[in-house]
Short mmCIF file of C-alpha atoms in Angstrom, two decimals:
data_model
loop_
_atom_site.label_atom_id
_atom_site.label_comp_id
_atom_site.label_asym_id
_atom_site.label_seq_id
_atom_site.Cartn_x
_atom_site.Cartn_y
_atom_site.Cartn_z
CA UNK A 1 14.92 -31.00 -5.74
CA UNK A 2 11.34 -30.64 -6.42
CA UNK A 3 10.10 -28.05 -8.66
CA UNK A 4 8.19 -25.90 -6.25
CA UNK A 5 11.36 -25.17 -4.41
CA UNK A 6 13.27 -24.60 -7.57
CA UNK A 7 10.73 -21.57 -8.66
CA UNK A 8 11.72 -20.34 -5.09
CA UNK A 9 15.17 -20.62 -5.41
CA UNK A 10 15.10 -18.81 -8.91
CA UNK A 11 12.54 -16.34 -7.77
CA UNK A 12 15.16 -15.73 -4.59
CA UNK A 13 17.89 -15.00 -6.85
CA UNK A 14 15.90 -12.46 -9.49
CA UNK A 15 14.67 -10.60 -6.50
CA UNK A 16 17.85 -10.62 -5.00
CA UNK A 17 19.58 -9.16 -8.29
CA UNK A 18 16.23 -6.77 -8.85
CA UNK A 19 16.90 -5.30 -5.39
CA UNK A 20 20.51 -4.48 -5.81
CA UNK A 21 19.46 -2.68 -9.02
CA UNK A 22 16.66 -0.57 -6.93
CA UNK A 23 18.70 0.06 -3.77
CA UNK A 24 22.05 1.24 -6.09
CA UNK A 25 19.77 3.73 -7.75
CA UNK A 26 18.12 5.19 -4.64
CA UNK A 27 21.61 5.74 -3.58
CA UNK A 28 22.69 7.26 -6.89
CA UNK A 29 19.46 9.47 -6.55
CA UNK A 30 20.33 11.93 -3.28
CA UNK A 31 19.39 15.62 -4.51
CA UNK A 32 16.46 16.81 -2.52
CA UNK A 33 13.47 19.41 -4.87
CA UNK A 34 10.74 19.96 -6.10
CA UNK A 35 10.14 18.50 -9.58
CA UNK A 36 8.10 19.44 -12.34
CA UNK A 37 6.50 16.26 -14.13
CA UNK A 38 4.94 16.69 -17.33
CA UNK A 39 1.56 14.14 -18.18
CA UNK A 40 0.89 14.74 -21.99
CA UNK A 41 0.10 12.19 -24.77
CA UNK A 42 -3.57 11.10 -26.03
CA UNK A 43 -4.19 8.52 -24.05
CA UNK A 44 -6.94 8.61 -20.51
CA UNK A 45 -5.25 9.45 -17.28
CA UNK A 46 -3.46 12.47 -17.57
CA UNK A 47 -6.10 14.98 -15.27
CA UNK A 48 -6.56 11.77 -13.32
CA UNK A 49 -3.21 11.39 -12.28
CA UNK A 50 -2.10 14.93 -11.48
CA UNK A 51 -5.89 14.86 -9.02
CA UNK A 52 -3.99 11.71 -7.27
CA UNK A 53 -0.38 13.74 -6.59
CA UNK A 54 -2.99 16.25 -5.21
CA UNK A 55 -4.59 13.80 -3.14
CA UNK A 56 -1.28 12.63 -1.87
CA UNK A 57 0.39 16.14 -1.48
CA UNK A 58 -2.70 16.63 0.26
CA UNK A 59 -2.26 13.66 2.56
CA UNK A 60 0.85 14.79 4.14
CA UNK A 61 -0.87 18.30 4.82
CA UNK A 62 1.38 20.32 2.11
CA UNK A 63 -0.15 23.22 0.37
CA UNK A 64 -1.73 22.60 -3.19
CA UNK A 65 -3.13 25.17 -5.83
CA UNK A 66 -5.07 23.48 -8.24
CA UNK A 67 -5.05 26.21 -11.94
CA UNK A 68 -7.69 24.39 -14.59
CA UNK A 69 -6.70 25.80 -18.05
CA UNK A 70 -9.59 23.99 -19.47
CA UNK A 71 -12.37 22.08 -18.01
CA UNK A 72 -13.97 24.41 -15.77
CA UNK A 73 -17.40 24.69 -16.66
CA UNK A 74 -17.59 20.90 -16.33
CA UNK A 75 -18.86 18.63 -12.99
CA UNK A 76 -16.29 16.61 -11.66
CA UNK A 77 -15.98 14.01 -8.87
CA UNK A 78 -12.97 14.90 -7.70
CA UNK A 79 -13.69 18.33 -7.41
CA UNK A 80 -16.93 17.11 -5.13
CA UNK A 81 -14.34 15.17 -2.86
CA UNK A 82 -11.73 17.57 -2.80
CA UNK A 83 -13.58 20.73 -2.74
CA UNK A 84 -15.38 19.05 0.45
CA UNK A 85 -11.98 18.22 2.07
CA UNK A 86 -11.89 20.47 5.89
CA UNK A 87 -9.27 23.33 4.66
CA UNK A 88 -7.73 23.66 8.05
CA UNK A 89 -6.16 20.09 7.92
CA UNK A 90 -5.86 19.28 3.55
CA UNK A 91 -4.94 23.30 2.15
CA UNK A 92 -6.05 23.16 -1.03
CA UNK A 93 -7.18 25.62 -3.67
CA UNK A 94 -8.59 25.16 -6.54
CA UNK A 95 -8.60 28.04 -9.24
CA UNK A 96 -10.35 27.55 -13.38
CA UNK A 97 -10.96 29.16 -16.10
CA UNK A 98 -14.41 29.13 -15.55
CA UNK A 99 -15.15 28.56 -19.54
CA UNK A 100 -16.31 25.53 -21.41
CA UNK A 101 -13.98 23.74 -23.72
CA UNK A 102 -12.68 25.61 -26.28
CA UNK A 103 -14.09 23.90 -29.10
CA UNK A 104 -17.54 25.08 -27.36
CA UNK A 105 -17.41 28.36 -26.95
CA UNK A 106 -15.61 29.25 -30.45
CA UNK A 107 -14.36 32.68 -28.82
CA UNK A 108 -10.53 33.39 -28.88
CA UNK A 109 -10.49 36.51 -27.31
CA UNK A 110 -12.71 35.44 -24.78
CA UNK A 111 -10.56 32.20 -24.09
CA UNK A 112 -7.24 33.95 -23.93
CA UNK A 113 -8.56 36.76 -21.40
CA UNK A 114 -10.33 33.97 -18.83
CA UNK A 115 -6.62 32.24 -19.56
CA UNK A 116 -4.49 34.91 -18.58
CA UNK A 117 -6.88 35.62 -15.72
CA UNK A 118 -6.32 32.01 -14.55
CA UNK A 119 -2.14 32.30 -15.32
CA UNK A 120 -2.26 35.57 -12.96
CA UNK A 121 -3.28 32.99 -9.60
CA UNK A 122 -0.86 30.71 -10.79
CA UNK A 123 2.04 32.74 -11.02
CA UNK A 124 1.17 33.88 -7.52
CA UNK A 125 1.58 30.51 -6.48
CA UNK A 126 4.89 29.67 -8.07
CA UNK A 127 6.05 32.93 -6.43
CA UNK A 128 4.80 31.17 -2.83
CA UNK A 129 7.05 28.85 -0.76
CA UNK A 130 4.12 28.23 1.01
CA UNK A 131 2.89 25.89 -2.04
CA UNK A 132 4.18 23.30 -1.57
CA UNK A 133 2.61 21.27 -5.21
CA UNK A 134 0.92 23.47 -8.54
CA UNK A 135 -0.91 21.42 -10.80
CA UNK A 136 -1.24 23.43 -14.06
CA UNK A 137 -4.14 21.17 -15.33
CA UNK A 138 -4.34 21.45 -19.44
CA UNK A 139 -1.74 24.25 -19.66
CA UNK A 140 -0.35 22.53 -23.22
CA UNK A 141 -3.64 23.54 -24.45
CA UNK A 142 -3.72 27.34 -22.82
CA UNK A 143 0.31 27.16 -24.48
CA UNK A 144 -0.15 25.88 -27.98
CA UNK A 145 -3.55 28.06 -28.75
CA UNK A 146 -1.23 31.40 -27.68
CA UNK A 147 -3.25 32.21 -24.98
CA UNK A 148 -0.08 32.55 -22.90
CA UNK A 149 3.42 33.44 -23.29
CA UNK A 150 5.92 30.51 -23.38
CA UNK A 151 8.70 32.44 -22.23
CA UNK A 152 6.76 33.20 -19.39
CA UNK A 153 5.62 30.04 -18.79
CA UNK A 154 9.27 28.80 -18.68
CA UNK A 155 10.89 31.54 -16.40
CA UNK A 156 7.85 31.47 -13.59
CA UNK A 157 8.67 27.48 -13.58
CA UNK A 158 12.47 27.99 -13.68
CA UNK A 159 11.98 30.90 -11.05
CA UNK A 160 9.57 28.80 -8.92
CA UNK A 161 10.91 28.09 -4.97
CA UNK A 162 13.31 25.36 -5.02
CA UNK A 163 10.75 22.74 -2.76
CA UNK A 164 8.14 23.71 -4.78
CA UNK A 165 6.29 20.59 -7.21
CA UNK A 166 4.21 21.47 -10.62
CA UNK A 167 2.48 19.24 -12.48
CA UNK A 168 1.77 20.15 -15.82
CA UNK A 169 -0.97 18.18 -18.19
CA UNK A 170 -2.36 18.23 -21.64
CA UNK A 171 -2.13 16.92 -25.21
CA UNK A 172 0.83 17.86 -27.57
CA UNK A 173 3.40 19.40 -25.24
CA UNK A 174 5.95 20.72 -26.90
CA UNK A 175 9.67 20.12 -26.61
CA UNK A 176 10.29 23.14 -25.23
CA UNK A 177 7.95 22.07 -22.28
CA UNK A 178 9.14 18.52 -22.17
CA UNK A 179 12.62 19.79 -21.85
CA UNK A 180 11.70 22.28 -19.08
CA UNK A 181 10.36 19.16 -17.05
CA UNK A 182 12.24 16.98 -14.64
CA UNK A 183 10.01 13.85 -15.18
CA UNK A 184 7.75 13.41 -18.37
CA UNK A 185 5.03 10.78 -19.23
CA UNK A 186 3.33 10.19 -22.64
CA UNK A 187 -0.47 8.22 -22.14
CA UNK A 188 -0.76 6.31 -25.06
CA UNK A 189 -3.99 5.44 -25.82
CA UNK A 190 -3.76 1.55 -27.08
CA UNK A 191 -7.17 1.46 -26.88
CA UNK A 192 -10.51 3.59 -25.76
CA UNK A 193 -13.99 2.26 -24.76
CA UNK A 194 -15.48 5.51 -26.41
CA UNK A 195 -14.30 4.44 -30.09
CA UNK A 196 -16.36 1.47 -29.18
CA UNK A 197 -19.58 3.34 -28.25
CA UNK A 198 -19.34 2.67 -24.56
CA UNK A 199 -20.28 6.36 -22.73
CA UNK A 200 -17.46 8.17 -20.78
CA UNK A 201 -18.63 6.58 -17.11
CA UNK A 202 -19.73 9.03 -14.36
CA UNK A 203 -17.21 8.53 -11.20
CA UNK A 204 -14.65 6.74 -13.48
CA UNK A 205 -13.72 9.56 -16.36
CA UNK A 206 -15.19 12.54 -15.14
CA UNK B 1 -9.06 42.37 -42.81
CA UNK B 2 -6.52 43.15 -39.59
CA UNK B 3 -4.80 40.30 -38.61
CA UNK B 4 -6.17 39.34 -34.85
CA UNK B 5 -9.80 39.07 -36.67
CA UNK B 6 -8.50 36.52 -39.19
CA UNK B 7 -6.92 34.74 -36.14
CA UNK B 8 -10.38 34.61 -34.82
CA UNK B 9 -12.00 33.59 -37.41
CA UNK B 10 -9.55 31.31 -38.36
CA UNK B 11 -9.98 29.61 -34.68
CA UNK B 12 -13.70 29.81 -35.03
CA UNK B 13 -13.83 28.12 -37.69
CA UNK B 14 -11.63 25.41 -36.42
CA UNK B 15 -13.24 24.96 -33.41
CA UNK B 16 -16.67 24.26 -35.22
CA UNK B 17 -15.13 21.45 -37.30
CA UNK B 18 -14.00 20.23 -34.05
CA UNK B 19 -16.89 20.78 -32.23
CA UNK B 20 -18.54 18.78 -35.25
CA UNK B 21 -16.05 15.71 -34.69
CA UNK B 22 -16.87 15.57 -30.54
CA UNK B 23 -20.43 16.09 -30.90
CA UNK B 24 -20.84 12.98 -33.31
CA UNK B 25 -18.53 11.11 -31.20
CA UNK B 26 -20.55 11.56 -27.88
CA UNK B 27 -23.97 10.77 -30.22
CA UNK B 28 -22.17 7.85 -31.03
CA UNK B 29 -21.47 6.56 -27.23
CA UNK B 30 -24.67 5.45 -25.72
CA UNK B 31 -23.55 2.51 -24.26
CA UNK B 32 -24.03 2.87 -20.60
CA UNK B 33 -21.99 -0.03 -18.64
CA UNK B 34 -19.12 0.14 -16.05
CA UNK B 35 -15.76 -0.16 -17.73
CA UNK B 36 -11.83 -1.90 -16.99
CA UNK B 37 -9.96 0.84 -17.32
CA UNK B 38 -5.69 -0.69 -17.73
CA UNK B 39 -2.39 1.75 -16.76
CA UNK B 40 0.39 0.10 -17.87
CA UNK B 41 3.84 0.63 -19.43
CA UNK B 42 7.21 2.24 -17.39
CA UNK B 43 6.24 5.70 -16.87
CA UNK B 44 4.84 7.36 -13.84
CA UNK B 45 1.28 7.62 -12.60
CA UNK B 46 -0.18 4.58 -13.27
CA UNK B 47 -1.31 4.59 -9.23
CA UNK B 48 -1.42 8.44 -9.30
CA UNK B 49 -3.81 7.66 -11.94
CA UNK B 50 -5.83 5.01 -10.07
CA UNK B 51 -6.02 7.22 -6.64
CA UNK B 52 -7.74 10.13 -8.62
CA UNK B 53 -10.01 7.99 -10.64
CA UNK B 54 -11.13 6.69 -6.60
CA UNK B 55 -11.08 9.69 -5.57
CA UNK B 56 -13.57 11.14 -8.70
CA UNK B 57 -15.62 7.80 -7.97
CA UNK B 58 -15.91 9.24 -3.87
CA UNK B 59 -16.74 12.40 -5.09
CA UNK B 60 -20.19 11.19 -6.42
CA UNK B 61 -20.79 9.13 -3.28
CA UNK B 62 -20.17 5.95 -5.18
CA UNK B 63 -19.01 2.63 -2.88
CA UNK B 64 -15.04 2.52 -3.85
CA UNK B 65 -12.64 -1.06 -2.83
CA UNK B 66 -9.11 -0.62 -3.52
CA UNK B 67 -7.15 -3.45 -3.06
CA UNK B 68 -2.83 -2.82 -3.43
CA UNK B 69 -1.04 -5.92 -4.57
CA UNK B 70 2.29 -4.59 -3.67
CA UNK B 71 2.94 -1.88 -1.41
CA UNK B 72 0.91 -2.12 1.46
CA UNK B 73 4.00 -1.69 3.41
CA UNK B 74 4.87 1.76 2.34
CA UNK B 75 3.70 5.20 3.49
CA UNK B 76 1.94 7.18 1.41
CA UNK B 77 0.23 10.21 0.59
CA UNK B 78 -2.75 9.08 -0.67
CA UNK B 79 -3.75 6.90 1.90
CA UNK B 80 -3.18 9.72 4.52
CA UNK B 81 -5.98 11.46 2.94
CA UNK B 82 -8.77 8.99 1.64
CA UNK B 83 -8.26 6.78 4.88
CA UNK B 84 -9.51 9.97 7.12
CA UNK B 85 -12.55 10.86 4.70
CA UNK B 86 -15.71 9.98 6.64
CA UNK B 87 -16.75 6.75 5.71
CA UNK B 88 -20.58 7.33 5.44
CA UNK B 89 -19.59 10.84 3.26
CA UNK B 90 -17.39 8.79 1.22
CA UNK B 91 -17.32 5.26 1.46
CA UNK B 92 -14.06 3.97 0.61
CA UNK B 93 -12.51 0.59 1.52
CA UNK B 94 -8.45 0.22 1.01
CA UNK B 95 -6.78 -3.22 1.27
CA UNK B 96 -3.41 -3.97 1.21
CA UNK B 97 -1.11 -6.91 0.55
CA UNK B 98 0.88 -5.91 3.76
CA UNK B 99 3.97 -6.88 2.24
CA UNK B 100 6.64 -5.28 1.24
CA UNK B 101 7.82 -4.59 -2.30
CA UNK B 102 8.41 -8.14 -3.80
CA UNK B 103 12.18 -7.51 -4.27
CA UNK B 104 12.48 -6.72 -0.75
CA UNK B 105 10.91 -10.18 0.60
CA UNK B 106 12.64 -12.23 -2.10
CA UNK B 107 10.02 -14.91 -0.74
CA UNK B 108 7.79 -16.31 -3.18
CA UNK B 109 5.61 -18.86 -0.92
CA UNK B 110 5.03 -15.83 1.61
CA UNK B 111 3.96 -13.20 -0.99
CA UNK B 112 2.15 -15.65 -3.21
CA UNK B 113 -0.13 -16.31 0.25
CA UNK B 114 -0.53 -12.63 0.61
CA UNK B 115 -1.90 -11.86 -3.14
CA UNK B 116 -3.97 -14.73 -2.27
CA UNK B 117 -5.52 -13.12 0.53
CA UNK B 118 -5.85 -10.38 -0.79
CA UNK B 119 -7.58 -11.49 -4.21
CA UNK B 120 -10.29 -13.01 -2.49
CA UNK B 121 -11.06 -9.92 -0.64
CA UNK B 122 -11.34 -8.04 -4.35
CA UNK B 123 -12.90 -10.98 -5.66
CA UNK B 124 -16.05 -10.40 -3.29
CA UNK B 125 -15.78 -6.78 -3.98
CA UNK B 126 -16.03 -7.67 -7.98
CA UNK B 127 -19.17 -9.96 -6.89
CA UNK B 128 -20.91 -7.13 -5.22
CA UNK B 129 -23.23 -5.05 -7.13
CA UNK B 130 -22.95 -2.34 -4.34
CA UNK B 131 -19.39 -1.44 -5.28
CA UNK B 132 -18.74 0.76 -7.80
CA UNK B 133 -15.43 0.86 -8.43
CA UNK B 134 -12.81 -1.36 -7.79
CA UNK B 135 -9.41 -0.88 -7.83
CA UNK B 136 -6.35 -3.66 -8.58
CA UNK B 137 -3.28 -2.05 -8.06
CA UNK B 138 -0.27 -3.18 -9.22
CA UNK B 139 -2.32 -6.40 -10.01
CA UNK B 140 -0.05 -7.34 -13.22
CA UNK B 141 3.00 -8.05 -10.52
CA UNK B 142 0.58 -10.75 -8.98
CA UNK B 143 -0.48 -12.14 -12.12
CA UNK B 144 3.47 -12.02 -13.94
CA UNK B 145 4.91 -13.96 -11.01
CA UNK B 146 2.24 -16.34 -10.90
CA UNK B 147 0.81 -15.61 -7.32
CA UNK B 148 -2.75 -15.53 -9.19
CA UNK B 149 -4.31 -17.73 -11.34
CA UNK B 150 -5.19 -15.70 -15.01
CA UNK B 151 -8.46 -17.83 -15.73
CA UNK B 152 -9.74 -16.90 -12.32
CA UNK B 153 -8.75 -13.02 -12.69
CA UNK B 154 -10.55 -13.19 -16.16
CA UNK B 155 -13.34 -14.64 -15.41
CA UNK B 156 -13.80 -12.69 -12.09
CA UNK B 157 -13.70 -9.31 -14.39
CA UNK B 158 -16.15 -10.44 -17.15
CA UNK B 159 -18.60 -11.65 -14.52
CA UNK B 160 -18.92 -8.69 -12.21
CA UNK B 161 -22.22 -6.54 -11.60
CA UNK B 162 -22.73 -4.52 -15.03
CA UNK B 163 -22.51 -1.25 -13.57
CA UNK B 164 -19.18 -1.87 -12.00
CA UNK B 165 -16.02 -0.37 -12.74
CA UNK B 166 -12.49 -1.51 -12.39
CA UNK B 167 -8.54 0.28 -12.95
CA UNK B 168 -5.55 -2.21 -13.14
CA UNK B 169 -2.12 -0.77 -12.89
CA UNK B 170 1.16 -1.97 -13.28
CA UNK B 171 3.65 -2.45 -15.57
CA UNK B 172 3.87 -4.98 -17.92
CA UNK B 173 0.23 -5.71 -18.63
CA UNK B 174 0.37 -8.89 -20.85
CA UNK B 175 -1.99 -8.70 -24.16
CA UNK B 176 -4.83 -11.28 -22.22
CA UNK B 177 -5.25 -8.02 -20.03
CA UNK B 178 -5.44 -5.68 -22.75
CA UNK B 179 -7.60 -7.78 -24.26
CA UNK B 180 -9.65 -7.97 -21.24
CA UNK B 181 -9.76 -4.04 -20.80
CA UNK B 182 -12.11 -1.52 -22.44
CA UNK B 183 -9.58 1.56 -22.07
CA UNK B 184 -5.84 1.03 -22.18
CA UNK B 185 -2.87 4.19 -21.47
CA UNK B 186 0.67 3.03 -21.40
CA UNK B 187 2.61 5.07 -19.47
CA UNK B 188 5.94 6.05 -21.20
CA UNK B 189 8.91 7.14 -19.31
CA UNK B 190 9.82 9.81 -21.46
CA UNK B 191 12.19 11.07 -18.86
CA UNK B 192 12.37 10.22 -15.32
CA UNK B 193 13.78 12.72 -12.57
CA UNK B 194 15.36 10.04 -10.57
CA UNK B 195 17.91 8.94 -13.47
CA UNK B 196 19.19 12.48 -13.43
CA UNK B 197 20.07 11.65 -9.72
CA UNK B 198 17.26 13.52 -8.02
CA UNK B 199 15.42 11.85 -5.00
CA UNK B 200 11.63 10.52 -5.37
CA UNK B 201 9.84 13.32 -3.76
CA UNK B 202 7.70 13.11 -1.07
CA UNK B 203 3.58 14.15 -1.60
CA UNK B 204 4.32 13.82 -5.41
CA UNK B 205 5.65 10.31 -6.07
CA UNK B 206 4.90 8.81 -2.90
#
């Protein structure tokens, strides 16, 4: 036997044992909800990915509500594309703060009011079946400065319609939050182009 | 002193230190270049993370190629919505490996032909100084089981246009692709949804 066909042979076999481990989980996994996923960690990516469940909530036509805890103030690409999008056919809205980063504006009071103003059109939308997806975009951050309640935070999820998706982001969740989540991932940043000088690239980071 | 003052001041204060740190971080990163941005590790939205970094790319206008080294077969959110944007608004071009998921084929001469194909369609996208971002998707799968050649990948990333841009994904990024990578996030799987029996849900995982 020559060795090409052997790799095939033994690639055969590991897909063949792969797929029995895929298709007896998908079986295993048969209750039908909304989940709430949880991006937090240091690392790039977090924003980024809950913009791409958007996108792809989006693509099916379901309802999204977009809450920015954080980043308002700033330009963003994919608030040029998705802002753009015709609202008949992608329903999508898209709610901030409206401040700069905290560390900018140095104002607590200020922060927590815009905050709770924000929280206010979110809970709205976890009280809609009509939403189909919430992205709570830096809420860890609106959490763990006190602008909001946590117990709050934790019944309007728990109380949410039962088809109804959230994605949370941010640095430092907490346990409390992590446990409150169906599906969490921590970015770990191995390694960042800005610690070596290299600018945060328009189109690519922001 | 009443206590919600000394909270402000107390977050005033810390926000200038912090506000300090940023600022000479930013001062520090003046290098303007594109950059390989790698998702890796078990957790979810490493793709979630690559379809919002395309669409923050399209937001600007910038030229995007996406090429998906493993599951061209499936449906999927995303592609609902970029693949109706109009092109000359947002110019977007999405390649597949029209294949399905490599444990589903369990042929290695057949999908190794396909990531072939496909590479040398991203290969002229990382040669073209009009593109501004490309995405590899799930490229690690193509380069763990061989179907690509590592010195070719390698080279074909430190040789592209300056100003271009490029997000891997997949898990299992081996340390030649770290290495090759200005930004790295591993995804950890902190939890996952599905292992607590609940069904991937449709417009949020796929």
């Amino acid at each position: 036997m020559s060795r090409p066909e052997d790799r095939a042979e033994r690639h055969k076999k590991r897909m063949q044992v792969r797929k029995e481990i895929v298709d007896a989980g998908v079986a295993k996994a048969l209750e039908e909800r909304g989940v709430v996923v949880l991006y937090t960690g240091d690392g790039k990516g977090k924003t980024t990915a809950a913009v791409g469940t958007a996108a792809r909530a989006l693509g099916y036509g379901y309802r999204v509500v977009v809450a920015q805890f954080i980043k308002g103030a700033w330009e963003c690409g994919e608030k040029n594309l998705l802002g753009r999008l015709p609202p008949e056919q992608f329903p999508l809205q898209w709610h901030e703060m409206g401040t700069d980063f905290t560390w900018e504006t140095q104002d607590f009071e200020a922060d927590r009011a815009a905050a709770r103003a924000l929280w206010d059109r979110a809970l709205a939308a976890l009280r809609d079946d009509s939403v189909y997806l919430v992205v709570l975009d830096e809420l860890t951050y609106a959490l763990n400065y006190h602008w909001l309640d946590r117990d709050e935070v934790l019944e309007a999820l728990s109380q949410r319609p039962p088809g109804q998706s959230v994605v949370i982001t941010g640095r430092g969740a907490r346990q409390y939050l992590k446990d409150a989540a169906d599906t969490v991932t921590e970015m770990r940043a191995l390694k960042h182009a800005f610690d070596d000088g290299i600018a945060a690239r328009k189109g690519v980071e922001w």
